[in-house]
Amino acid sequence: MSTGRNFREMSLKELLAKATPRRSGDELAGVAAKSEEERVRAQMALAEVPLRRFLSEAVIPYEKDEVTRLIIDSHDSEAFAPISGFTVGEFRDWLLGDEADIESLAELAPGITPEMAAAVSKLMRMQDLVLVAAKCRVVTSFRNTIGKAGTFSVRLQPNHPTDDLQGIAASTLDGLCYGCGDAVIGINPATDNVENIVRLMQMLDSLIDTYSIPTQSCVLTHVTTTMEAIKAGAPVDLCFQSIAGTEQANRSFGVNLAMLQEANEATLALGRGTVGNNVMYFETGQGSALSANAHHGVDQQTLEARAYAVARVYNPLLVNSVVGFIGPEYLYNGKQIQRAGLEDHFCGKLLGVPMGVDICYTNHAEADQDDMDVLLTLLGNAGCNFIMGVPGADDIMLNYQSTSFHDAAYIRKLLGLKPAPEFQAWLESMEIHNSAGVLQPVDVSNRLLAMSREEGK
Amino acid sequence: MNNDSTGKPIITSDPWSKLRTFTDARIALGRCGTSLPVKESLEFKLAHARARDAVLVPADMVSLANQLELQGYSTIQLESSVVDRMEYLVRPDKGRLLSETSSIALQHHGQRNFDIGITVCDGLSGPAIHENAYEGVSGFLECVAKTELRVAPVCLVTNGRVAIGDEIGHLLGCKMMILLVGERPGLSSSNSLGAYITYEPKPGITDEARNCISNIRTGGMSIAEGVRKITYLVESGLALGKTGVELKDKMSSSYLPLQGLIPSL
């Protein structure tokens, strides 16, 4: 070894960072392995670490960080018992075995800490991440049921650079006619003032009501703005917030755990769900803690897994890793984005979180649609709960590329997956899907197209 | 040939194409099976290729300097501590710092203590600079010429990020820094210019201390309107003695640029 450091003397934090697959963000933070050999040797050392050690050695001190306190205080030692004697390496092997099935993994979830999930993912190849995640099912519901075996859902994302209602409605209609929108119809608003937010919420609510669509809406604004909208009597289905894996990074988003709790309670109190009551929608993404200079020397993937530990406390309907959004200083190219997307989905699912992935990239990253196709195909096989549906994969408000309505139709067709059952029934009633879940040509006389005539006035 | 051997159209078209008038979003694209028709697939690739080129092609700062000097404005060419475009993308910290040579050049610059500093920074889009920077800078300077504000030479920075304006403003002793930067290009707009306005710039300042105007381009916020908004924020920032979250944009439609700073005759 050229580094001269003994891995046995390293803190868990250092070992996790050195064992992580190569990533531009960890190099930027100065925590990555200095050579390929050091990286693999760190992985070998990590494989020998007993899982119990994660319960006594925090990567960010308990006293300094409320996310650490949450992780430690909410750990379920009974659920942990079956794996309490394992090393990280043994845990990896066990997860791939047949004893780890849907039931045992669901029972295990509260006993796994995010650091354990991150650690074991670092010892896995892509096929391992796919195979194990495919065995983890996390089902949630509001006006429909998301995450069941054989289903694959889509967030319809009809953004517009000036929040023009007709423009948003046009993109929404396009998505619905392609069978998308069962995860949520969710708008990223261009301007954040409350009046504008309420206007968007009312528009989506009226649309869902008029066409009796079994889905939920969300305007992705700051949690405090959503709270104001609730107070103003706005029709809020889901409460959105971006979250991260450290207290300090969450503070840079203007949130803390108490605020999330309050928002969760306020949204639950509206009682707008019909088949379930999962009311939170969280977004995350590797690199956010480093970007806010709030990473404490922890690698970005471990921090990302800690964000899922935050999310799971509030029983969210949807958690979405916006994997390639921030830029190449965190995930440099298609390979890094693909690996990160699969790790995020795997860690979230292992922790019992309803994971979706915004499969995406910016124009300054070394990536293109081919890379997105690879990740989409992998995530479809890994049992991902949902992806984004953006018209033509091009978000004209956020200036990045994601997955399209066509992409969603592709993965459903390839793998024989259907939308959420309630939404599928609605699509059939609207003659958009047939009973086999196949897209039908939309006839000019289709009832849903009346919407376009309304908008065209 | 638009039909298959049975006479059916190969492409399933979407009968809501008239909705395209309401949005630039890629809607009503039609499909072959469930997939994207080749025409639309290639249109997307072309847009992506253009955006990629916009990121990788460096801005021509020499031409911009020549244009500005022809109009009688002095300029200084600077560079960040990044060595090339690839490093620029992965080292935001280096993009925020001047190179040693540039830093020394500014330290030895003869004049100090200006009211206004202007920095043009390539950022992530050369075309944003080529298409909008000259008009933006000269438009602003024409407004300022009517006032008694002292303006520093226009600094043109290669491979810079927004915060590099703080170091420049600090070294030149500027009360207010206006930084124009090429924004991250989207597929439908690869030429957007952003403007950041910072009072008493110095290294270590964070984003909540700045005001930002984005999407300045033809088809977005017009350059003339961008200049008007910049002058509004500069004027009210100087009056307030700060910029950032406490300086709200309340520009009225009748606002005349820097009117309050023009000496009465």
XYZ file of C-alpha atoms in Angstrom:
722
model
C 0.000 0.000 0.000
C 1.333 3.347 -0.988
C -0.800 5.375 1.407
C 0.853 4.043 4.506
C -2.474 4.181 6.370
C -3.782 1.093 8.057
C -7.445 0.620 7.235
C -7.989 -0.908 10.669
C -7.140 2.438 12.252
C -9.468 4.391 10.008
C -12.729 5.810 11.222
C -15.888 4.429 9.601
C -16.344 7.792 7.940
C -12.940 7.626 6.258
C -13.322 3.990 5.306
C -16.759 4.560 3.747
C -15.425 7.484 1.723
C -12.395 5.590 0.444
C -14.474 2.502 -0.388
C -16.977 4.403 -2.495
C -16.847 4.021 -6.289
C -15.063 6.885 -8.029
C -17.118 10.081 -7.998
C -16.202 13.665 -8.840
C -17.972 15.068 -5.754
C -15.927 12.952 -3.347
C -12.773 14.044 -5.142
C -13.892 17.672 -4.882
C -14.483 17.173 -1.155
C -11.031 15.585 -0.838
C -12.363 12.397 0.797
C -12.025 9.918 -2.088
C -9.417 7.165 -2.399
C -6.188 8.434 -3.960
C -5.781 5.418 -6.238
C -7.821 2.567 -7.669
C -5.908 0.121 -5.503
C -6.600 2.088 -2.352
C -10.292 2.110 -3.240
C -10.509 -1.667 -3.586
C -8.425 -2.276 -0.477
C -10.792 0.018 1.411
C -13.690 -2.077 0.107
C -11.934 -5.215 1.319
C -11.459 -3.651 4.737
C -15.066 -2.458 4.806
C -16.253 -5.993 4.067
C -14.642 -7.088 7.379
C -16.387 -4.449 9.488
C -19.081 -5.859 11.821
C -22.509 -4.225 11.298
C -22.661 -3.659 15.073
C -19.867 -1.121 14.775
C -22.270 1.207 12.898
C -24.407 1.434 16.049
C -21.544 2.666 18.214
C -19.607 4.864 15.790
C -21.507 7.713 14.101
C -20.100 9.323 10.939
C -21.307 12.700 12.230
C -21.343 13.110 16.029
C -24.663 12.506 17.833
C -24.321 15.765 19.764
C -23.757 17.836 16.639
C -26.429 16.610 14.250
C -30.141 15.955 14.624
C -30.124 13.541 11.673
C -27.620 11.339 13.544
C -29.821 11.537 16.634
C -32.829 10.525 14.558
C -30.940 7.547 13.098
C -29.674 6.284 16.446
C -32.822 6.990 18.454
C -35.179 5.374 15.950
C -33.090 2.251 15.387
C -35.101 -0.927 15.923
C -32.768 -3.419 17.589
C -35.329 -6.216 17.408
C -35.581 -5.879 13.638
C -31.781 -5.737 13.484
C -31.338 -8.990 15.417
C -31.256 -11.405 12.429
C -28.255 -9.599 10.909
C -26.592 -8.404 14.118
C -23.799 -10.932 13.846
C -22.874 -10.115 10.246
C -19.993 -8.159 8.836
C -20.782 -5.798 5.940
C -19.447 -8.413 3.526
C -21.594 -11.175 5.020
C -24.596 -8.866 4.858
C -23.973 -8.388 1.125
C -23.848 -12.134 0.545
C -26.957 -12.736 2.661
C -28.932 -10.072 0.766
C -28.223 -11.881 -2.488
C -29.332 -15.225 -1.059
C -32.840 -16.670 -1.195
C -33.489 -16.215 2.511
C -33.644 -12.485 1.879
C -37.089 -12.228 0.295
C -39.860 -9.615 0.164
C -41.119 -10.433 3.668
C -37.796 -10.759 5.481
C -36.450 -7.577 3.871
C -39.546 -5.593 4.886
C -39.188 -6.813 8.477
C -35.498 -5.987 8.464
C -35.839 -2.375 7.186
C -36.275 -0.601 10.576
C -33.153 -2.372 11.841
C -30.923 -1.056 9.054
C -29.224 2.310 9.442
C -28.477 4.422 6.354
C -24.753 3.988 6.913
C -25.159 0.183 6.839
C -27.136 0.440 3.612
C -24.531 2.738 2.065
C -21.702 0.481 3.209
C -23.176 -2.704 1.757
C -23.991 -0.955 -1.530
C -20.306 -0.055 -1.905
C -19.482 -3.770 -2.017
C -22.035 -4.474 -4.708
C -21.868 -4.555 -8.463
C -24.634 -3.111 -10.608
C -26.390 -6.481 -10.958
C -26.342 -6.930 -7.173
C -27.968 -3.534 -6.694
C -30.653 -4.451 -9.226
C -31.317 -7.948 -7.890
C -31.645 -7.021 -4.221
C -33.655 -3.858 -4.834
C -36.070 -5.867 -6.986
C -36.822 -7.967 -3.893
C -37.715 -4.879 -1.839
C -41.298 -3.684 -2.262
C -42.480 -0.490 -0.621
C -46.168 0.203 -1.284
C -47.771 3.573 -0.471
C -51.091 5.181 -1.288
C -53.101 8.388 -1.426
C -55.711 8.341 -4.217
C -54.055 5.344 -5.821
C -51.604 2.649 -4.824
C -47.959 2.999 -5.815
C -45.176 0.432 -5.736
C -47.049 -2.854 -6.157
C -45.349 -5.680 -8.034
C -46.092 -5.433 -11.750
C -46.658 -1.678 -11.648
C -44.518 1.294 -12.607
C -45.652 4.858 -11.964
C -44.792 8.231 -13.440
C -44.765 11.748 -12.062
C -46.217 14.030 -14.711
C -43.993 17.138 -14.659
C -45.654 19.826 -16.823
C -43.336 22.736 -15.937
C -43.499 26.084 -17.709
C -40.951 28.953 -17.480
C -43.618 31.532 -16.630
C -46.121 29.194 -14.900
C -48.561 29.818 -17.732
C -51.715 27.844 -16.899
C -52.526 27.016 -20.515
C -48.956 25.869 -21.120
C -49.068 23.672 -18.019
C -52.469 22.268 -18.990
C -51.199 21.478 -22.500
C -48.272 19.452 -21.139
C -50.544 17.754 -18.601
C -52.955 16.631 -21.298
C -50.035 15.316 -23.352
C -48.813 13.263 -20.385
C -52.240 11.877 -19.477
C -52.777 10.781 -23.072
C -49.512 8.812 -22.763
C -50.688 7.110 -19.559
C -48.526 9.190 -17.226
C -49.372 10.989 -13.990
C -50.202 8.203 -11.528
C -47.367 8.965 -9.080
C -48.358 12.633 -8.959
C -49.025 15.559 -11.252
C -46.306 17.813 -9.891
C -45.277 21.306 -10.968
C -41.951 22.976 -10.177
C -43.127 26.581 -10.048
C -41.045 29.318 -11.700
C -41.980 31.855 -9.035
C -42.437 31.050 -5.388
C -44.961 33.586 -4.155
C -47.945 32.161 -2.315
C -50.582 33.619 -4.582
C -48.991 31.982 -7.601
C -48.594 28.665 -5.777
C -52.249 28.627 -4.727
C -53.318 29.404 -8.291
C -51.370 26.376 -9.557
C -52.784 24.140 -6.821
C -56.328 25.162 -7.675
C -55.795 24.533 -11.354
C -54.507 20.971 -10.760
C -57.239 20.267 -8.222
C -59.932 21.346 -10.627
C -58.429 19.228 -13.399
C -58.269 16.114 -11.193
C -61.823 16.749 -10.016
C -63.311 17.464 -13.455
C -61.967 14.281 -14.985
C -62.184 12.188 -11.772
C -58.546 11.203 -12.098
C -57.416 8.830 -9.337
C -54.170 10.672 -8.675
C -52.725 13.452 -6.526
C -51.253 16.852 -7.251
C -48.310 18.730 -5.832
C -46.738 22.136 -6.341
C -43.100 21.717 -5.393
C -42.450 24.737 -3.248
C -40.786 25.253 0.121
C -42.544 23.518 3.015
C -43.259 26.873 4.669
C -44.967 28.128 1.519
C -47.114 24.986 1.387
C -48.056 25.586 5.032
C -49.118 29.115 4.144
C -51.147 27.760 1.239
C -52.846 25.279 3.599
C -53.707 28.124 5.953
C -55.146 30.037 3.000
C -57.443 27.079 2.319
C -55.666 25.865 -0.835
C -56.328 22.282 -2.008
C -53.042 20.636 -0.963
C -52.761 16.907 -1.660
C -49.062 16.315 -1.022
C -46.547 18.407 0.890
C -43.185 18.687 -0.862
C -39.708 19.376 0.484
C -36.082 18.910 -0.607
C -34.139 17.201 2.143
C -30.530 16.150 2.764
C -28.587 13.908 5.125
C -27.172 16.416 7.606
C -28.761 18.943 9.928
C -26.621 21.709 8.451
C -27.545 20.871 4.835
C -31.216 20.812 5.793
C -30.731 24.202 7.404
C -29.362 25.477 4.079
C -32.717 24.321 2.613
C -34.444 26.276 5.358
C -35.870 23.209 7.135
C -35.401 21.047 10.226
C -37.051 17.888 11.503
C -39.563 19.725 13.659
C -40.783 21.744 10.671
C -41.191 18.594 8.596
C -43.193 17.023 11.410
C -45.434 20.063 11.629
C -45.967 20.121 7.863
C -46.729 16.408 7.830
C -49.381 16.829 10.520
C -50.950 19.856 8.823
C -51.208 18.028 5.488
C -52.529 14.833 7.094
C -55.213 16.878 8.815
C -56.657 17.853 5.434
C -57.665 14.208 4.956
C -57.699 14.435 1.169
C -56.457 10.895 0.471
C -59.059 8.338 -0.546
C -57.240 4.999 -0.494
C -54.364 5.962 1.800
C -52.742 8.696 3.830
C -49.123 8.999 2.708
C -48.949 12.767 2.184
C -45.258 13.694 1.903
C -43.168 14.021 -1.247
C -39.411 14.372 -0.712
C -36.641 15.026 -3.187
C -32.971 14.306 -2.585
C -29.773 13.933 -4.589
C -26.110 13.147 -4.078
C -23.980 16.262 -3.702
C -26.446 18.563 -1.959
C -24.636 18.476 1.381
C -21.273 19.138 -0.265
C -22.823 21.932 -2.312
C -24.001 23.558 0.922
C -20.573 22.944 2.484
C -22.313 20.797 5.106
C -20.814 17.364 4.457
C -18.605 16.855 7.551
C -16.093 14.902 5.444
C -18.623 12.131 4.764
C -18.890 10.771 1.205
C -21.885 11.952 -0.800
C -23.563 8.571 -1.167
C -23.571 7.872 2.581
C -25.063 11.321 3.126
C -27.707 10.580 0.517
C -28.694 7.386 2.361
C -29.019 9.460 5.534
C -31.556 11.656 3.740
C -33.728 8.541 3.294
C -33.591 7.965 7.044
C -35.045 11.468 7.394
C -37.709 10.735 4.780
C -38.941 7.433 6.213
C -39.977 8.962 9.533
C -42.790 10.842 7.780
C -44.244 7.893 5.811
C -43.928 9.613 2.429
C -45.956 8.686 -0.636
C -42.923 9.340 -2.852
C -39.191 9.894 -2.420
C -37.299 10.953 -5.489
C -33.544 11.022 -6.026
C -32.948 13.713 -8.652
C -29.787 11.906 -9.527
C -28.000 13.966 -12.186
C -29.479 17.380 -11.535
C -26.761 19.309 -9.755
C -23.995 18.856 -12.277
C -20.695 17.210 -13.150
C -18.827 18.509 -10.111
C -20.775 15.848 -8.138
C -21.520 13.163 -10.735
C -19.239 13.634 -13.694
C -20.604 11.423 -16.439
C -23.152 8.822 -17.478
C -21.281 6.059 -15.656
C -21.255 7.952 -12.356
C -24.908 8.981 -12.732
C -25.956 5.389 -13.479
C -24.096 3.950 -10.525
C -25.421 6.678 -8.199
C -28.998 6.190 -9.410
C -28.891 2.474 -8.697
C -27.210 2.967 -5.301
C -29.810 5.558 -4.292
C -32.704 3.339 -5.298
C -31.166 0.323 -3.560
C -30.393 2.142 -0.302
C -33.825 3.758 -0.181
C -35.633 0.502 -0.787
C -33.512 -1.372 1.762
C -34.450 1.290 4.332
C -38.146 0.879 3.480
C -38.552 4.078 1.484
C -40.816 4.332 -1.623
C -38.046 5.263 -4.049
C -38.372 6.821 -7.430
C -35.580 8.322 -9.503
C -35.484 11.407 -11.663
C -33.164 9.903 -14.268
C -31.529 13.071 -15.500
C -28.502 15.129 -16.512
C -27.496 18.676 -17.305
C -25.849 19.835 -20.493
C -22.470 20.359 -18.842
C -22.298 16.727 -17.712
C -20.733 14.034 -19.901
C -24.020 12.261 -20.492
C -26.794 11.881 -23.041
C -30.070 10.028 -23.647
C -28.214 6.755 -24.232
C -27.006 6.935 -20.638
C -30.532 7.664 -19.453
C -31.867 4.686 -21.405
C -29.364 2.403 -19.685
C -30.300 3.689 -16.229
C -34.027 3.552 -16.996
C -33.728 -0.044 -18.176
C -31.779 -0.991 -15.054
C -34.190 0.783 -12.701
C -37.207 -0.767 -14.405
C -35.707 -4.157 -13.669
C -34.787 -3.095 -10.140
C -38.451 -2.413 -9.339
C -38.209 1.363 -9.108
C -41.533 2.852 -7.926
C -41.674 5.776 -10.324
C -39.791 8.073 -12.705
C -40.423 11.507 -14.204
C -42.520 12.142 -17.268
C -41.410 15.369 -18.949
C -42.614 16.276 -22.457
C -39.921 15.033 -24.839
C -37.554 14.597 -21.830
C -36.710 18.321 -22.041
C -37.653 20.435 -19.032
C -38.044 23.952 -20.400
C -38.193 25.533 -16.951
C -35.409 23.766 -15.063
C -33.098 23.504 -18.110
C -32.157 19.848 -17.787
C -33.048 16.560 -19.470
C -35.019 13.812 -17.786
C -37.235 10.942 -18.924
C -40.209 11.462 -21.230
C -43.742 10.116 -21.516
C -42.406 7.954 -24.348
C -39.643 6.629 -22.083
C -42.219 5.623 -19.493
C -44.270 3.852 -22.160
C -41.099 2.079 -23.324
C -40.210 0.608 -19.949
C -43.797 -0.435 -19.207
C -44.019 -2.140 -22.592
C -40.618 -3.827 -22.332
C -41.202 -5.249 -18.856
C -44.976 -5.723 -18.992
C -45.601 -3.179 -16.225
C -48.820 -1.233 -15.672
C -49.645 2.032 -13.925
C -51.085 2.092 -10.412
C -54.231 -0.109 -10.554
C -56.746 2.705 -9.867
C -55.096 4.880 -12.519
C -54.978 2.011 -15.010
C -58.742 1.548 -14.564
C -59.233 5.265 -15.252
C -56.995 5.114 -18.360
C -59.119 2.232 -19.637
C -62.320 4.185 -18.980
C -60.844 7.111 -20.934
C -59.821 4.776 -23.794
C -56.154 5.719 -23.418
C -54.984 2.243 -22.388
C -56.642 -1.049 -23.230
C -57.059 -3.690 -20.531
C -53.598 -5.046 -21.293
C -52.108 -1.645 -20.477
C -51.316 -0.879 -24.124
C -51.545 2.714 -25.357
C -54.473 3.285 -27.729
C -54.591 5.945 -30.442
C -56.413 8.918 -28.912
C -59.417 9.752 -31.034
C -60.293 13.376 -31.792
C -63.603 12.829 -30.021
C -61.935 11.578 -26.800
C -63.549 13.129 -23.738
C -60.171 14.160 -22.306
C -59.492 16.277 -25.379
C -62.373 18.517 -24.340
C -59.712 19.875 -22.009
C -57.735 21.077 -24.986
C -60.800 22.765 -26.413
C -61.297 24.507 -23.081
C -57.674 25.607 -23.053
C -57.812 26.645 -26.669
C -60.489 29.225 -26.060
C -43.560 6.348 -47.360
C -45.900 7.273 -44.498
C -47.878 4.055 -44.343
C -46.983 0.430 -43.674
C -47.776 -2.413 -46.096
C -51.378 -2.628 -44.841
C -51.869 1.058 -45.557
C -51.919 2.072 -41.900
C -49.833 5.111 -40.932
C -46.497 4.195 -39.318
C -46.653 7.163 -36.989
C -49.562 7.483 -34.563
C -50.123 11.214 -34.490
C -51.493 13.130 -31.517
C -54.588 15.196 -32.323
C -53.740 17.976 -29.869
C -50.860 19.565 -31.767
C -52.554 22.978 -31.753
C -51.735 23.119 -28.028
C -48.130 23.722 -28.988
C -48.992 27.400 -29.284
C -49.237 27.501 -25.472
C -45.834 26.062 -24.620
C -42.308 25.418 -25.881
C -42.511 21.998 -24.225
C -42.094 19.051 -26.604
C -45.720 17.942 -26.717
C -47.814 16.154 -29.365
C -44.709 14.470 -30.771
C -46.585 11.403 -31.995
C -45.243 7.884 -31.686
C -44.181 4.789 -33.600
C -45.380 1.979 -31.388
C -44.784 3.718 -28.086
C -41.469 5.194 -29.190
C -40.367 8.608 -30.362
C -40.521 9.145 -34.148
C -37.103 9.532 -35.774
C -37.668 13.159 -36.731
C -38.319 14.144 -33.123
C -35.496 11.938 -31.881
C -33.014 13.700 -34.135
C -34.401 17.174 -33.311
C -33.706 16.444 -29.648
C -30.171 15.263 -30.432
C -29.517 18.426 -32.403
C -30.716 20.629 -29.552
C -28.542 18.683 -27.132
C -25.524 18.924 -29.425
C -25.964 22.700 -29.608
C -26.239 22.996 -25.852
C -23.128 20.812 -25.393
C -21.190 22.964 -27.833
C -22.329 26.049 -25.971
C -20.742 24.650 -22.815
C -17.460 23.544 -24.355
C -16.748 26.364 -26.795
C -14.983 29.109 -24.857
C -16.326 32.634 -25.046
C -14.352 34.969 -27.308
C -13.419 37.597 -24.733
C -10.907 39.295 -27.063
C -13.620 40.260 -29.534
C -15.796 41.519 -26.712
C -12.866 43.612 -25.425
C -12.302 45.049 -28.905
C -15.959 45.947 -29.266
C -16.009 47.680 -25.898
C -12.707 49.512 -26.461
C -13.947 50.794 -29.825
C -16.692 52.514 -27.870
C -14.101 54.028 -25.534
C -14.546 51.680 -22.572
C -11.417 50.234 -21.006
C -11.214 46.521 -20.278
C -9.026 44.053 -18.387
C -8.661 40.413 -19.454
C -8.558 37.985 -16.529
C -8.701 34.256 -15.911
C -9.684 32.051 -13.008
C -7.265 29.575 -11.444
C -8.803 26.770 -13.526
C -6.386 25.340 -16.104
C -8.868 24.184 -18.741
C -12.533 23.703 -19.516
C -12.613 20.161 -18.132
C -11.243 21.317 -14.798
C -13.726 24.173 -14.840
C -16.604 21.701 -14.790
C -15.410 19.728 -11.773
C -13.678 22.358 -9.649
C -16.145 25.110 -8.757
C -13.765 26.217 -6.004
C -11.025 27.044 -8.542
C -13.479 28.848 -10.812
C -14.219 31.228 -7.962
C -10.554 32.268 -7.592
C -8.422 34.431 -9.880
C -5.211 32.934 -11.216
C -2.046 34.243 -9.614
C -1.200 36.270 -12.729
C -4.646 37.844 -12.862
C -4.650 38.573 -9.165
C -1.247 40.300 -9.380
C -2.391 42.261 -12.424
C -5.343 43.648 -10.498
C -3.245 44.369 -7.405
C -0.951 46.487 -9.567
C -3.772 48.226 -11.352
C -3.223 51.964 -10.970
C -6.705 53.029 -10.010
C -8.863 52.050 -7.042
C -12.090 52.942 -5.307
C -14.865 52.835 -7.865
C -18.584 53.055 -7.322
C -19.309 50.376 -9.885
C -17.406 47.342 -11.131
C -18.554 45.254 -14.084
C -17.370 41.711 -14.691
C -18.279 39.536 -17.650
C -17.720 35.865 -16.962
C -18.124 33.085 -19.550
C -19.719 30.639 -17.086
C -21.398 27.755 -18.910
C -22.342 29.441 -22.146
C -20.142 31.175 -24.738
C -23.158 32.064 -26.909
C -24.745 33.907 -23.980
C -21.675 36.161 -23.965
C -21.423 36.501 -27.745
C -25.102 37.341 -28.202
C -25.877 39.423 -25.149
C -22.833 40.690 -23.235
C -21.790 43.645 -25.413
C -25.293 45.053 -25.581
C -25.809 44.480 -21.862
C -22.549 46.130 -20.791
C -22.728 49.085 -23.192
C -26.420 49.607 -22.432
C -25.646 49.791 -18.741
C -22.616 52.051 -19.238
C -24.680 54.467 -21.324
C -27.058 54.817 -18.397
C -24.194 55.265 -15.953
C -22.531 57.902 -18.181
C -25.311 60.322 -17.242
C -24.379 60.026 -13.572
C -21.250 60.915 -11.622
C -20.638 57.308 -10.609
C -17.028 56.164 -11.066
C -16.864 52.967 -13.093
C -13.962 50.486 -13.048
C -12.600 49.015 -16.306
C -14.775 46.142 -17.512
C -13.213 42.879 -16.351
C -13.557 39.921 -18.734
C -12.965 36.560 -17.061
C -12.326 33.195 -18.670
C -13.484 30.028 -16.835
C -14.986 31.983 -13.983
C -17.865 31.360 -11.572
C -20.102 33.965 -9.999
C -18.133 34.459 -6.791
C -15.010 35.490 -8.714
C -16.603 38.938 -8.962
C -16.137 39.269 -5.199
C -12.356 39.012 -5.452
C -12.237 41.373 -8.437
C -14.487 43.935 -6.765
C -12.460 43.729 -3.585
C -9.096 44.187 -5.337
C -10.371 47.155 -7.348
C -12.189 48.673 -4.380
C -15.672 48.676 -5.956
C -18.725 49.621 -3.915
C -20.987 47.551 -6.153
C -20.171 44.665 -8.479
C -22.296 43.669 -11.447
C -21.374 40.280 -12.800
C -22.786 38.974 -16.062
C -22.413 35.226 -16.576
C -23.350 32.654 -19.222
C -25.997 30.420 -17.636
C -26.240 26.649 -17.777
C -27.793 26.018 -21.195
C -31.085 24.206 -21.642
C -32.167 22.553 -24.876
C -34.595 25.314 -25.785
C -32.256 28.119 -24.691
C -28.481 27.907 -24.817
C -27.781 31.664 -24.707
C -29.169 32.909 -21.404
C -27.236 35.553 -19.525
C -27.487 35.876 -15.760
C -26.721 39.044 -13.797
C -25.567 39.084 -10.164
C -25.414 42.313 -8.194
C -23.338 42.419 -5.028
C -22.789 45.332 -2.637
C -19.297 45.700 -1.126
C -17.943 42.560 -2.790
C -15.217 40.662 -0.971
C -14.102 37.021 -0.885
C -16.261 34.819 1.351
C -19.610 36.425 0.527
C -22.420 33.923 -0.022
C -25.397 33.895 -2.336
C -27.980 35.333 0.040
C -26.004 38.629 -0.189
C -26.624 38.978 -3.945
C -29.497 39.815 -6.219
C -29.871 37.723 -9.325
C -31.639 38.285 -12.621
C -31.725 35.312 -14.937
C -32.824 34.342 -18.409
C -31.674 37.559 -20.093
C -31.838 36.736 -23.818
C -33.940 37.198 -26.916
C -37.035 35.165 -26.162
C -36.510 35.524 -22.417
C -36.069 38.809 -20.591
C -34.970 41.293 -23.278
C -31.540 42.851 -22.884
C -33.086 46.319 -22.571
C -35.336 45.114 -19.764
C -32.410 43.296 -18.169
C -30.365 46.513 -18.186
C -33.286 48.422 -16.680
C -33.611 45.896 -13.874
C -29.858 45.903 -13.229
C -29.820 49.699 -12.942
C -32.856 49.540 -10.635
C -31.115 47.068 -8.320
C -27.848 49.031 -8.448
C -29.603 52.299 -7.667
C -31.727 50.906 -4.839
C -28.817 48.786 -3.550
C -26.600 51.861 -3.301
C -29.382 53.721 -1.499
C -30.026 50.845 0.911
C -26.348 50.096 1.430
C -26.831 46.385 0.771
C -27.935 43.792 -1.746
C -29.378 40.313 -1.341
C -32.416 38.981 0.462
C -33.195 42.359 2.020
C -33.237 44.179 -1.328
C -36.545 43.285 -2.980
C -37.318 43.902 -6.629
C -40.185 46.387 -6.539
C -39.369 48.093 -9.825
C -42.389 49.979 -11.165
C -43.241 49.942 -14.854
C -42.426 53.677 -15.068
C -38.918 53.367 -13.572
C -36.293 55.412 -15.449
C -32.735 54.064 -15.152
C -30.577 55.782 -12.530
C -32.767 58.884 -12.597
C -32.138 59.420 -8.899
C -28.381 59.491 -9.457
C -28.273 61.949 -12.328
C -27.104 65.345 -11.082
C -29.704 68.045 -11.630
C -28.785 70.785 -14.075
